[in-house]
PDB file of C-alpha atoms and ligand atoms in Angstrom:
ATOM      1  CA  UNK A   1     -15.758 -15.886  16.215  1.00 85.00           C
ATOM      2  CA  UNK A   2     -15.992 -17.856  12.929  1.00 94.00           C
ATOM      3  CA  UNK A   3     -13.261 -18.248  10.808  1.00 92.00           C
ATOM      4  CA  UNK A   4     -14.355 -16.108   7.921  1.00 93.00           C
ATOM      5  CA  UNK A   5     -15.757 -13.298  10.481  1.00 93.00           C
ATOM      6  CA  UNK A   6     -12.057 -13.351  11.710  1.00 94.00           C
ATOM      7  CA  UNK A   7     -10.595 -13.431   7.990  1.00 96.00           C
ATOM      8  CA  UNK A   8     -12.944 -10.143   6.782  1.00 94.00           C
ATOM      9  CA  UNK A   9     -12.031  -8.122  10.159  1.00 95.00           C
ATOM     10  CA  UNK A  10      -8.476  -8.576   9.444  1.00 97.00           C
ATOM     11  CA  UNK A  11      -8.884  -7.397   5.601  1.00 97.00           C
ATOM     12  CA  UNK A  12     -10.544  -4.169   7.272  1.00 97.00           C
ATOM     13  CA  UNK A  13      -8.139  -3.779   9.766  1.00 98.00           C
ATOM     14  CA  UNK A  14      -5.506  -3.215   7.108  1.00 98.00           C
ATOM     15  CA  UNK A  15      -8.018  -1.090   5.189  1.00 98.00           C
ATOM     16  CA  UNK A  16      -8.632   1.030   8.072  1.00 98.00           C
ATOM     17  CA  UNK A  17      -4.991   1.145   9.293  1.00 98.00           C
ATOM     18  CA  UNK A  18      -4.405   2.364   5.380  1.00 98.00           C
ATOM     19  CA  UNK A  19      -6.833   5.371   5.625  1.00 98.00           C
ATOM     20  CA  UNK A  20      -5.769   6.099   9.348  1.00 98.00           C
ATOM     21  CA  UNK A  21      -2.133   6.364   7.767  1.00 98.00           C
ATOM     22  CA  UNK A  22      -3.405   8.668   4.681  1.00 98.00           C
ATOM     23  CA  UNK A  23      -5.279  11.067   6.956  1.00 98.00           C
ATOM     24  CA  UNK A  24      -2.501  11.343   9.574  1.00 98.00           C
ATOM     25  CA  UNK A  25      -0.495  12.793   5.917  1.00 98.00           C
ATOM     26  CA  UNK A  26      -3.162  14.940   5.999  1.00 98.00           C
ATOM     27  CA  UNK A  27      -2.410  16.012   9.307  1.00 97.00           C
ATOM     28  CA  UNK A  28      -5.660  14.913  10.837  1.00 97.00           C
ATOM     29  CA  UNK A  29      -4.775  13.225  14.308  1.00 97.00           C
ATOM     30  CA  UNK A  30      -6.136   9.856  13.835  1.00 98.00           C
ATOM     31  CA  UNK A  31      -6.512   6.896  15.687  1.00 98.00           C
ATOM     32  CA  UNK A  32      -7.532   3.203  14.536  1.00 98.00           C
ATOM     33  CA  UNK A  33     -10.350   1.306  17.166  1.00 98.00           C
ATOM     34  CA  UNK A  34     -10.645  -2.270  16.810  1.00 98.00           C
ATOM     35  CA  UNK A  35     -14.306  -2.229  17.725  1.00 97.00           C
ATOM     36  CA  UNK A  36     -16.865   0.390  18.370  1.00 97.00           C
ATOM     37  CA  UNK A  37     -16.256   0.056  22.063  1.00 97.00           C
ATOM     38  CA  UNK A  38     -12.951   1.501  22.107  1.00 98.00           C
ATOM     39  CA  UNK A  39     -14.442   4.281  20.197  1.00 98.00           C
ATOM     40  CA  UNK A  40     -16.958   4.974  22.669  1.00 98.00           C
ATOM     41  CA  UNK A  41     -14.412   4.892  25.477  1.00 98.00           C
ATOM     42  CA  UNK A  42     -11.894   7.597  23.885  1.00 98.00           C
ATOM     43  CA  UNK A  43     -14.921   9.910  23.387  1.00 98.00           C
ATOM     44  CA  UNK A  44     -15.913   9.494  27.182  1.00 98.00           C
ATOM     45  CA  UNK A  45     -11.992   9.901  28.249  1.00 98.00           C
ATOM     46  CA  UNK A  46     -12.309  13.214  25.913  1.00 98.00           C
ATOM     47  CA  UNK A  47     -15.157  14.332  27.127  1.00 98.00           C
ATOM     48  CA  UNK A  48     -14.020  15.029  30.573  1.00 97.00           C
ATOM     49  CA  UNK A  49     -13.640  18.491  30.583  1.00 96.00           C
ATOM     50  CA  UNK A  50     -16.394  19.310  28.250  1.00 98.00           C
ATOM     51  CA  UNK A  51     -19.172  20.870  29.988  1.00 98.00           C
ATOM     52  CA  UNK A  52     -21.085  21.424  26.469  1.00 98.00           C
ATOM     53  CA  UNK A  53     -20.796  18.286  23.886  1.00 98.00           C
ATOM     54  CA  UNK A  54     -22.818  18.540  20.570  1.00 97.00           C
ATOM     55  CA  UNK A  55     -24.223  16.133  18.362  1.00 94.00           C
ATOM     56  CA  UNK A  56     -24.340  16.267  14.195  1.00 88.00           C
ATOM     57  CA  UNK A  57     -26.979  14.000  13.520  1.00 84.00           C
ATOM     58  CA  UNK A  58     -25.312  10.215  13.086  1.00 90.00           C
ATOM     59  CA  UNK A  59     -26.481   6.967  13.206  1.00 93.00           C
ATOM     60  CA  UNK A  60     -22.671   5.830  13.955  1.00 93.00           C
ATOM     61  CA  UNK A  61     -23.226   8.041  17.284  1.00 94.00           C
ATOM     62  CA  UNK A  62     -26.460   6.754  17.837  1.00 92.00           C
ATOM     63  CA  UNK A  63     -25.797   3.189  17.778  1.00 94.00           C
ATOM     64  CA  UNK A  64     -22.558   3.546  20.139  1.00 94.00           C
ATOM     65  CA  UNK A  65     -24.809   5.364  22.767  1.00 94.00           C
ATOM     66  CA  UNK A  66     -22.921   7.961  23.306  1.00 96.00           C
ATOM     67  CA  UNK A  67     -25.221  10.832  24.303  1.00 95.00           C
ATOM     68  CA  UNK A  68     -27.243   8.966  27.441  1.00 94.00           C
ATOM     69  CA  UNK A  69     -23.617   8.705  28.768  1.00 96.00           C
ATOM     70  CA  UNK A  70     -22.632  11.446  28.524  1.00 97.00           C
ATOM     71  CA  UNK A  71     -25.804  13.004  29.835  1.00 96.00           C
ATOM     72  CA  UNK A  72     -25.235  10.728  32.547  1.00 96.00           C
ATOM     73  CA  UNK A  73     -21.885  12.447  33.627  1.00 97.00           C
ATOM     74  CA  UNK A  74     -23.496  15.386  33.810  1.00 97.00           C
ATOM     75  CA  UNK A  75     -22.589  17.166  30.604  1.00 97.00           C
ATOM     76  CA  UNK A  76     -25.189  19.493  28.719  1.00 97.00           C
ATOM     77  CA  UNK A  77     -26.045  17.904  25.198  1.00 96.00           C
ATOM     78  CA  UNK A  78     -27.068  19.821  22.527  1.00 95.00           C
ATOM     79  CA  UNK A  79     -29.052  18.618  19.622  1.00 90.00           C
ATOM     80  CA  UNK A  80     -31.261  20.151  17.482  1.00 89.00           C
ATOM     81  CA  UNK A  81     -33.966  17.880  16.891  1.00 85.00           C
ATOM     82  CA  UNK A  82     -36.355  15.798  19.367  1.00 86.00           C
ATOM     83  CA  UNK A  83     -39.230  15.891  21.385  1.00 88.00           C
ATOM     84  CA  UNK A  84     -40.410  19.169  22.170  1.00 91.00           C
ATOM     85  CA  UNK A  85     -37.772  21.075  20.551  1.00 93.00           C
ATOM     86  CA  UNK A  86     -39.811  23.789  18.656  1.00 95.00           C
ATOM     87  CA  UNK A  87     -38.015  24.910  14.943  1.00 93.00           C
ATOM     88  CA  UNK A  88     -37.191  28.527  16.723  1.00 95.00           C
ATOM     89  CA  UNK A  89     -35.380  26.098  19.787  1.00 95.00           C
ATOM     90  CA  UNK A  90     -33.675  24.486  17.313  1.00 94.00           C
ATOM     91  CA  UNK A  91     -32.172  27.010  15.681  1.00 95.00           C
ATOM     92  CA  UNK A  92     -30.770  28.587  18.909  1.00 95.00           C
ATOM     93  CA  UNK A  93     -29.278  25.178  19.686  1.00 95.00           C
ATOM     94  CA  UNK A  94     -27.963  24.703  15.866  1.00 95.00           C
ATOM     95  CA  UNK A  95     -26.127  27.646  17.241  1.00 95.00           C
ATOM     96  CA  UNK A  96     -24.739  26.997  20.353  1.00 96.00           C
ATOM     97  CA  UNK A  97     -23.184  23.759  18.694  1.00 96.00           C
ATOM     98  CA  UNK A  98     -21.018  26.392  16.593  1.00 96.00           C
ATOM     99  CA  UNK A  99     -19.251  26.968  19.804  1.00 96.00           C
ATOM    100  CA  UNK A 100     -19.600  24.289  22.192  1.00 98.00           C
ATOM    101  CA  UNK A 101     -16.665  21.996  24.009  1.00 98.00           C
ATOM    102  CA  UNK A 102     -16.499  19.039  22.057  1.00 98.00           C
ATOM    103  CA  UNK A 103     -18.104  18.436  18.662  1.00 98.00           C
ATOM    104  CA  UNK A 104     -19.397  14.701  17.856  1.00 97.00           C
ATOM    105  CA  UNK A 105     -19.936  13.827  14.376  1.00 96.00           C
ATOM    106  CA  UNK A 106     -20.124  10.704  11.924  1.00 96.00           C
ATOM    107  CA  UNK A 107     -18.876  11.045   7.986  1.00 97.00           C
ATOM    108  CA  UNK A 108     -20.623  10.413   5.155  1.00 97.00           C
ATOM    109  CA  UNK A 109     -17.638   9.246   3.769  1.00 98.00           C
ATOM    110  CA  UNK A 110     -13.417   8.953   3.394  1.00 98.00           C
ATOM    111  CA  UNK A 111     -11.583   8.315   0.932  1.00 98.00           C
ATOM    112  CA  UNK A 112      -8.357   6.185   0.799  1.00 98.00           C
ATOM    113  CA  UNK A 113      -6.906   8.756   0.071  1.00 98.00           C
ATOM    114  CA  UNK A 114      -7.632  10.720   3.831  1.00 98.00           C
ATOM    115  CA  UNK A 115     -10.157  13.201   2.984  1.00 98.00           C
ATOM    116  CA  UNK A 116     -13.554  13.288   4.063  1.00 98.00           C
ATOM    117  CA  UNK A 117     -16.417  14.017   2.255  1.00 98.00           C
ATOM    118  CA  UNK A 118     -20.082  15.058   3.860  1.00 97.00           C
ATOM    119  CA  UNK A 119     -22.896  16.089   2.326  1.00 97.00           C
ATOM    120  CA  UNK A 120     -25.589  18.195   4.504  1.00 95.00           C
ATOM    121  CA  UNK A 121     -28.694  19.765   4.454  1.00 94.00           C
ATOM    122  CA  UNK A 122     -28.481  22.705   7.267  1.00 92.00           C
ATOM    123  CA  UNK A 123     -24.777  22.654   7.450  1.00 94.00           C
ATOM    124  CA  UNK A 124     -25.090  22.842  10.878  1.00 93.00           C
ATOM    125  CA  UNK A 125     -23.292  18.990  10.868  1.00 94.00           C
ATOM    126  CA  UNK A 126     -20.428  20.073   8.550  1.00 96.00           C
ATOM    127  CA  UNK A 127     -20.059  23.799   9.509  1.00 95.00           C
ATOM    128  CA  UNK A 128     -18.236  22.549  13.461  1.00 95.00           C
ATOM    129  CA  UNK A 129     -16.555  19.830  11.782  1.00 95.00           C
ATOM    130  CA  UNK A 130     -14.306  22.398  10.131  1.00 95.00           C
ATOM    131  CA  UNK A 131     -14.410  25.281  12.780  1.00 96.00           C
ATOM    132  CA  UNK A 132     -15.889  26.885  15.988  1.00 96.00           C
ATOM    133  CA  UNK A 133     -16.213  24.029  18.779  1.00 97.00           C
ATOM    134  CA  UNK A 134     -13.278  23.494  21.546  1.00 97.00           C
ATOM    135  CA  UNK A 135     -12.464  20.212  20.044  1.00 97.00           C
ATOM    136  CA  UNK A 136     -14.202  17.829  17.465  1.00 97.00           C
ATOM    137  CA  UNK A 137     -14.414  14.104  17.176  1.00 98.00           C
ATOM    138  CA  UNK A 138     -15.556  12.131  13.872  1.00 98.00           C
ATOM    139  CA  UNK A 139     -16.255   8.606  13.869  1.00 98.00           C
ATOM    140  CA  UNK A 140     -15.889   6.813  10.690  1.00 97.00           C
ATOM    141  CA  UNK A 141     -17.092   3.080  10.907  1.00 97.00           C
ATOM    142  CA  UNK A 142     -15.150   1.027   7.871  1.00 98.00           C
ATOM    143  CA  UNK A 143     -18.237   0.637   5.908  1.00 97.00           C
ATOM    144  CA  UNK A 144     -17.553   4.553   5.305  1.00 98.00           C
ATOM    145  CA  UNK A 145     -14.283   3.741   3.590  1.00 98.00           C
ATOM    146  CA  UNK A 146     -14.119   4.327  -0.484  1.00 98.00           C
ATOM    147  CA  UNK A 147     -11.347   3.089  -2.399  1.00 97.00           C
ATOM    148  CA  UNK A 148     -11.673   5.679  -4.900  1.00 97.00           C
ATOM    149  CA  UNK A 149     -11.842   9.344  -6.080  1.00 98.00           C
ATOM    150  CA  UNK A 150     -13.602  12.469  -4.254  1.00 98.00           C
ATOM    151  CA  UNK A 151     -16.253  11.555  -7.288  1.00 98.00           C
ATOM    152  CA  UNK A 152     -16.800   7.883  -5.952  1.00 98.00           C
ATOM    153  CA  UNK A 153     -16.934   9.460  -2.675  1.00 98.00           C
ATOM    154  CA  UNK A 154     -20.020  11.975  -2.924  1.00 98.00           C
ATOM    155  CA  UNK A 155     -21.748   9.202  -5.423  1.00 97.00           C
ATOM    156  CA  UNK A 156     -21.475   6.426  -1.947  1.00 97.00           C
ATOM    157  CA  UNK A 157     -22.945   9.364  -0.140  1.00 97.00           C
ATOM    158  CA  UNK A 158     -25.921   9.503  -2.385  1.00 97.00           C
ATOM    159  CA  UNK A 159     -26.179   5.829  -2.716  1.00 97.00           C
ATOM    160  CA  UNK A 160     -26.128   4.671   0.151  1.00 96.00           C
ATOM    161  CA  UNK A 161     -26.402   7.843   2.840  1.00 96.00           C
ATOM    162  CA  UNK A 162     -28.557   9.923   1.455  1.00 97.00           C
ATOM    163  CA  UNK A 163     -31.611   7.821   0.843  1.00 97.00           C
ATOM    164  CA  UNK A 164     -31.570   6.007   4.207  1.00 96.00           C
ATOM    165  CA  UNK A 165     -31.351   9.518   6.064  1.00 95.00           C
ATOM    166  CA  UNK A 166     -34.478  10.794   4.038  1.00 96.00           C
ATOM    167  CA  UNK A 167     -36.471   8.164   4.865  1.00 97.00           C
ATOM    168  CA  UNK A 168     -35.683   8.100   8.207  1.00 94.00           C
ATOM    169  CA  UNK A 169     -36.164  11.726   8.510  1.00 93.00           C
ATOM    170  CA  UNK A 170     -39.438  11.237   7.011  1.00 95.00           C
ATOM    171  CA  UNK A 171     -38.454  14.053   3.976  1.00 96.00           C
ATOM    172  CA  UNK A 172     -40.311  13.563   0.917  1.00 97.00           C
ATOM    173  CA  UNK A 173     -38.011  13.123  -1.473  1.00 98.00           C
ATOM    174  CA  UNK A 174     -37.956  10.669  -4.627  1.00 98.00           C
ATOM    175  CA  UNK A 175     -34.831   8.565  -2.713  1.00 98.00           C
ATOM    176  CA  UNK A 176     -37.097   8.277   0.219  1.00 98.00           C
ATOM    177  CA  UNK A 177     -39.049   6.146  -1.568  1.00 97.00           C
ATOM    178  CA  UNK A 178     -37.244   4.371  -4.436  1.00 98.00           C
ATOM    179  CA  UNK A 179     -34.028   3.952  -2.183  1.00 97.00           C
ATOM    180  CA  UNK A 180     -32.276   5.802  -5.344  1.00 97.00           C
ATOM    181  CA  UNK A 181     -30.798   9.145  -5.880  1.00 97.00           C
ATOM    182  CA  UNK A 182     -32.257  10.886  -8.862  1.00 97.00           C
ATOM    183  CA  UNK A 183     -30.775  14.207  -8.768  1.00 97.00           C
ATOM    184  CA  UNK A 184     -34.192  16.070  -7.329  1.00 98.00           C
ATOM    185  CA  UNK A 185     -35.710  18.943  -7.145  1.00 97.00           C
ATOM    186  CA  UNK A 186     -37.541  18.509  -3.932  1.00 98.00           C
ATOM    187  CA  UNK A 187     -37.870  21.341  -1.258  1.00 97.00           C
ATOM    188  CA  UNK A 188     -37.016  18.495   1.112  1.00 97.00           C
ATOM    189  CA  UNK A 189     -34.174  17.409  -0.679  1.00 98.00           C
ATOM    190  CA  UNK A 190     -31.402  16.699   1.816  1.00 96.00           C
ATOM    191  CA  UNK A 191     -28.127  17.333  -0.449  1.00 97.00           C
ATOM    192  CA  UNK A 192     -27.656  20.877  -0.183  1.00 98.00           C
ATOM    193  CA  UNK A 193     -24.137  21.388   0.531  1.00 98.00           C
ATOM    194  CA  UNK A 194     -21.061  18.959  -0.460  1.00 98.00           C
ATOM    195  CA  UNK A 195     -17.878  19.397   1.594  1.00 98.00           C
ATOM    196  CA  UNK A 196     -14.429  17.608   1.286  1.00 98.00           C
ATOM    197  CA  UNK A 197     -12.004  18.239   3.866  1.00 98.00           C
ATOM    198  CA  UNK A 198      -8.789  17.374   2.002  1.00 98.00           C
ATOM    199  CA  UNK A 199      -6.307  18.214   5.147  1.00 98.00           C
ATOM    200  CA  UNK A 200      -7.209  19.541   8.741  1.00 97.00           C
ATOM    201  CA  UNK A 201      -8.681  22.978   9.167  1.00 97.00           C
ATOM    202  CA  UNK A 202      -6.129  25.133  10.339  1.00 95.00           C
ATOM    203  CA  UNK A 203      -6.878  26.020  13.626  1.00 92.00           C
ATOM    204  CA  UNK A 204      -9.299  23.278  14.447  1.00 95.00           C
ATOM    205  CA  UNK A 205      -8.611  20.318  17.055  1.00 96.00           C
ATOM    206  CA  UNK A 206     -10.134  17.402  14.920  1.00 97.00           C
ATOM    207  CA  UNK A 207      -9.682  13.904  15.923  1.00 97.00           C
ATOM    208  CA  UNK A 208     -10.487  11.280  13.566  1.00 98.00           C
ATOM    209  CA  UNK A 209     -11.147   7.452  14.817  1.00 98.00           C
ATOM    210  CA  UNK A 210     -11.336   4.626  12.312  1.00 98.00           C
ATOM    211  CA  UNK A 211     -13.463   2.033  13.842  1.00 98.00           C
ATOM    212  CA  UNK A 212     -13.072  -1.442  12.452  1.00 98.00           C
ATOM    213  CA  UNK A 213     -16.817  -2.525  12.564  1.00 97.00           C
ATOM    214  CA  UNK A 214     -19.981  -0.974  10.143  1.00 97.00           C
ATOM    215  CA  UNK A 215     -21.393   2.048  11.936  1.00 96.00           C
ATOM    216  CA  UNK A 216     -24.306   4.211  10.397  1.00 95.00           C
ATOM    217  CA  UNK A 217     -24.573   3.805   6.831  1.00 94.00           C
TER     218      UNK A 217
HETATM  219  S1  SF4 B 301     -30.466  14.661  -4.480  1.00 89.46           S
HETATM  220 FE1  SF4 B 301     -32.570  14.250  -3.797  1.00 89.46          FE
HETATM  221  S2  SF4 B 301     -32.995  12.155  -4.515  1.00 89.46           S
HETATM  222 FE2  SF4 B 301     -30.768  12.429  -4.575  1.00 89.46          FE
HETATM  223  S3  SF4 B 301     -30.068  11.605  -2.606  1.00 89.46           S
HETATM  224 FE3  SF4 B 301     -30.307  13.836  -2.382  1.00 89.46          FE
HETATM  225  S4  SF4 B 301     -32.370  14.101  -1.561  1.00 89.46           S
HETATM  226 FE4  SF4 B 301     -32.251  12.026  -2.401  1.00 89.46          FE
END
């Protein structure tokens, strides 16, 4: 590892210790992961008496492979989109997720502050992430981070979440194009529902992990 790669890890680390801190005052049980490995390994630990685990759509979850492993232990997966998944398939499974084991999700964003802010389309991504499944797991890779107000938060999430998820969700939406938000009007448009969890839903079991390496975008 180069110097400077070891130099801007360790400014992260602090930043990500900071927002672990800030969303433990929120009473969210977080937990700081030097790498996306370690990530990947409390999920599987956690996943061990899950018979059902489903997936909000996330590139974090993606890249960290989570799903073919789990599949591999045997557990049923449950996403919504794919191959040979009809709309009326779909659905059901959008469903199912509401009440399923263990929830795995990404964030569009957190603030330094500890709350996390997600904007969706369905709402079948932020709808578990505040209630119904056993137990839910969010991964937040530090390039998620925003040192800033709930304002800054959802404006990150339109910058740089929003238009990257249209295009690869082949929507036709201005941002899917011009890589910029412009407030549309487009029946495909993705931002449909804004939600900020501020502290932990009541009766949910959400577990937060702060992952010191970019994940998604
Ligand atoms: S409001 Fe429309 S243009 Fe802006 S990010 Fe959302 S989908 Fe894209």
């Amino acid at each position: 590892m180069t110097k400077t790669r070891e130099m801007v890890d360790w400014t992260y680390e602090k930043l990500c210790l900071k927002t672990v801190k800030a969303l433990e005052k929120n009473e969210f049980s977080a937990l700081y992961c030097p790498s996306a490995a370690e990530a990947r390994q409390y999920i599987i630990d956690e996943a061990a008496d899950a018979d059902t685990v489903a997936l909000g759509g996330s590139m974090s979850l993606a890249e960290m492979k989570i799903a073919d492993e789990l599949k591999k232990r045997g557990k049923t997966i449950l996403v919504s989109k794919g191959p040979g998944i009809t709309p009326e398939q779909g659905m059901a499974i959008r469903r199912r997720q509401l009440t399923c084991d263990l929830f795995l999700s990404g964030t569009n964003a957190v603030t330094l502050s500890g709350c996390l802010v997600n904007i969706d389309n369905t709402g079948n991504r932020v709808g578990p992430m505040a209630f119904g499944p056993r137990k839910s797991i969010v991964v937040i890779g530090r390039n998620k981070i925003v040192d800033g107000s709930i304002e800054t938060a959802i404006k990150r999430v339109k910058d740089r979440a929003a238009p990257p998820n249209a295009k690869r969700l082949k929507y036709e939406t201005p941002c899917a194009t011009t890589g910029f938000c412009s407030d549309c009007a487009a029946p495909d448009r993705i931002c449909r529902i804004i939600t900020i969890l501020e502290k932990k839903p009541k009766r949910s079991d959400l577990r937060i992990l702060v992952v010191n390496q970019d994940l998604g975008f």
